[in-house]
Amino acid sequence: MSRALVTRRIPDAGLDLLRRHCEVILNPEDRPLTREELLDGVRRVDGVLCLLTDRIDGEVMEAARAARGFANFAVGFDNIDVPEATRRRLPVSNTPGVLTDATAEMAWCLLFAVARRIVESDPVMRSGRWPGWGPLQFLGGDVTGKTLGVVGAGRIGQAFALKSRGFQMPVLYVDERPNGTLERELGARRVGLETLLRDADFVSVHVPLNPATRHLIDARALRAMKPTAYLVNTARGPVVDERALVEALREGVIAGAGLDVYEDEPRMAPGLAGLANVVLAPHTASATITSRNNMALTAARNLVAMMSGERAPDCLNPQVYE
Ligand code: DGY
């Protein structure tokens, strides 16, 4: 019977599916494996179900001599050296589609929470310090009719933009390719990043992390935004220069930010946590029960296919099958 390593506990739906096909070696603790544990764990297995917190590079692939592929429990796959896997003819998969709405919804949560200062208001209520209604308390930003800027109009960026329909927002987007759905359904305009940053009242980031998008939103980009604008990031932390963001938030270069992801998780840039105009979520954009169950099932299905020598349905490097 083949053996699969699951590097951390995932929802049972995925584990049950895997157990019907192979022996599952599961990290018994609810924490990422250390580097040594990961290198050791991959040695004797036929496939690996890994997480975005596992760095899967040439060293791990070398140790995973018998592995027939790596199934990532995430749609993002910047934790895996896919070109190296391709060179070794190892399939790699992700979990596209099943967390699109959950992630888009989280971007809206963050957008509203920061614009309407929910996180600042909540402790005032809980502490009993609220003196009663006041005309100048917690004034925030409007959403309806404001311009929405979507950086990256792939699956999640598109879902996020489509959900703006109820708020009558002009939509600008940046993408390598035109997005016919957004243009048809929303009259969205594809523009350059400079224009988007200059004109948008809300800038939401939905690009994958790669060398071209690392620090796409840097100090210069932040300065190009309106002082009344808000930044939302549910993509990957390193797309935003987090230290530059702290400066920008501190100095009022932009009005606020809603973040689900960080440059060096689980750490945050010095000063970020002390700012009132930022809303911070712990990388939970896909954390709905349904999405996480479906991520587990998707990753498990891909791994079963890999271990049976079949084409993985969500293979990121189909060249390995040529
Ligand atoms: C992903 O899937 O890439 C998210 O960041 C975690 O669910």
XYZ file of N, CA, C and O and ligand atoms in Angstrom, residues 52 74-76 99 236 283 286 292 295, ligand 1:
47
model
N 0.961 25.760 2.779
C 1.707 26.942 2.333
C 2.827 27.319 3.291
O 3.705 28.105 2.948
N -3.594 24.735 -0.819
C -3.704 26.191 -1.008
C -3.829 26.436 -2.494
O -3.372 25.610 -3.307
N -4.389 27.580 -2.826
C -4.391 27.933 -4.251
C -3.051 28.577 -4.618
O -2.530 28.382 -5.712
N -2.473 29.342 -3.671
C -1.151 29.925 -3.902
C -0.101 28.834 -3.800
O -0.260 27.880 -3.036
N -11.884 28.185 -3.014
C -11.808 29.223 -1.983
C -11.987 30.617 -2.573
O -11.726 31.625 -1.912
N -0.785 37.696 -1.060
C 0.393 37.231 -0.345
C 1.095 38.450 0.240
O 1.217 39.485 -0.423
N -4.377 35.469 8.240
C -4.352 34.656 7.016
C -5.523 33.655 7.022
O -5.313 32.445 6.888
N -9.454 32.057 3.463
C -10.133 30.846 2.982
C -10.757 30.046 4.128
O -11.260 28.940 3.902
N -12.514 25.165 3.474
C -11.409 24.334 3.969
C -11.692 22.847 3.726
O -10.780 22.084 3.394
N -10.937 22.389 0.103
C -9.486 22.428 -0.138
C -8.869 21.080 0.214
O -8.018 20.551 -0.508
C -4.279 30.003 -0.393
O -5.009 29.045 -0.627
O -3.347 30.310 -1.132
C -4.576 30.818 0.833
O -3.631 31.765 1.088
C -4.770 29.940 2.048
O -5.938 29.320 1.934
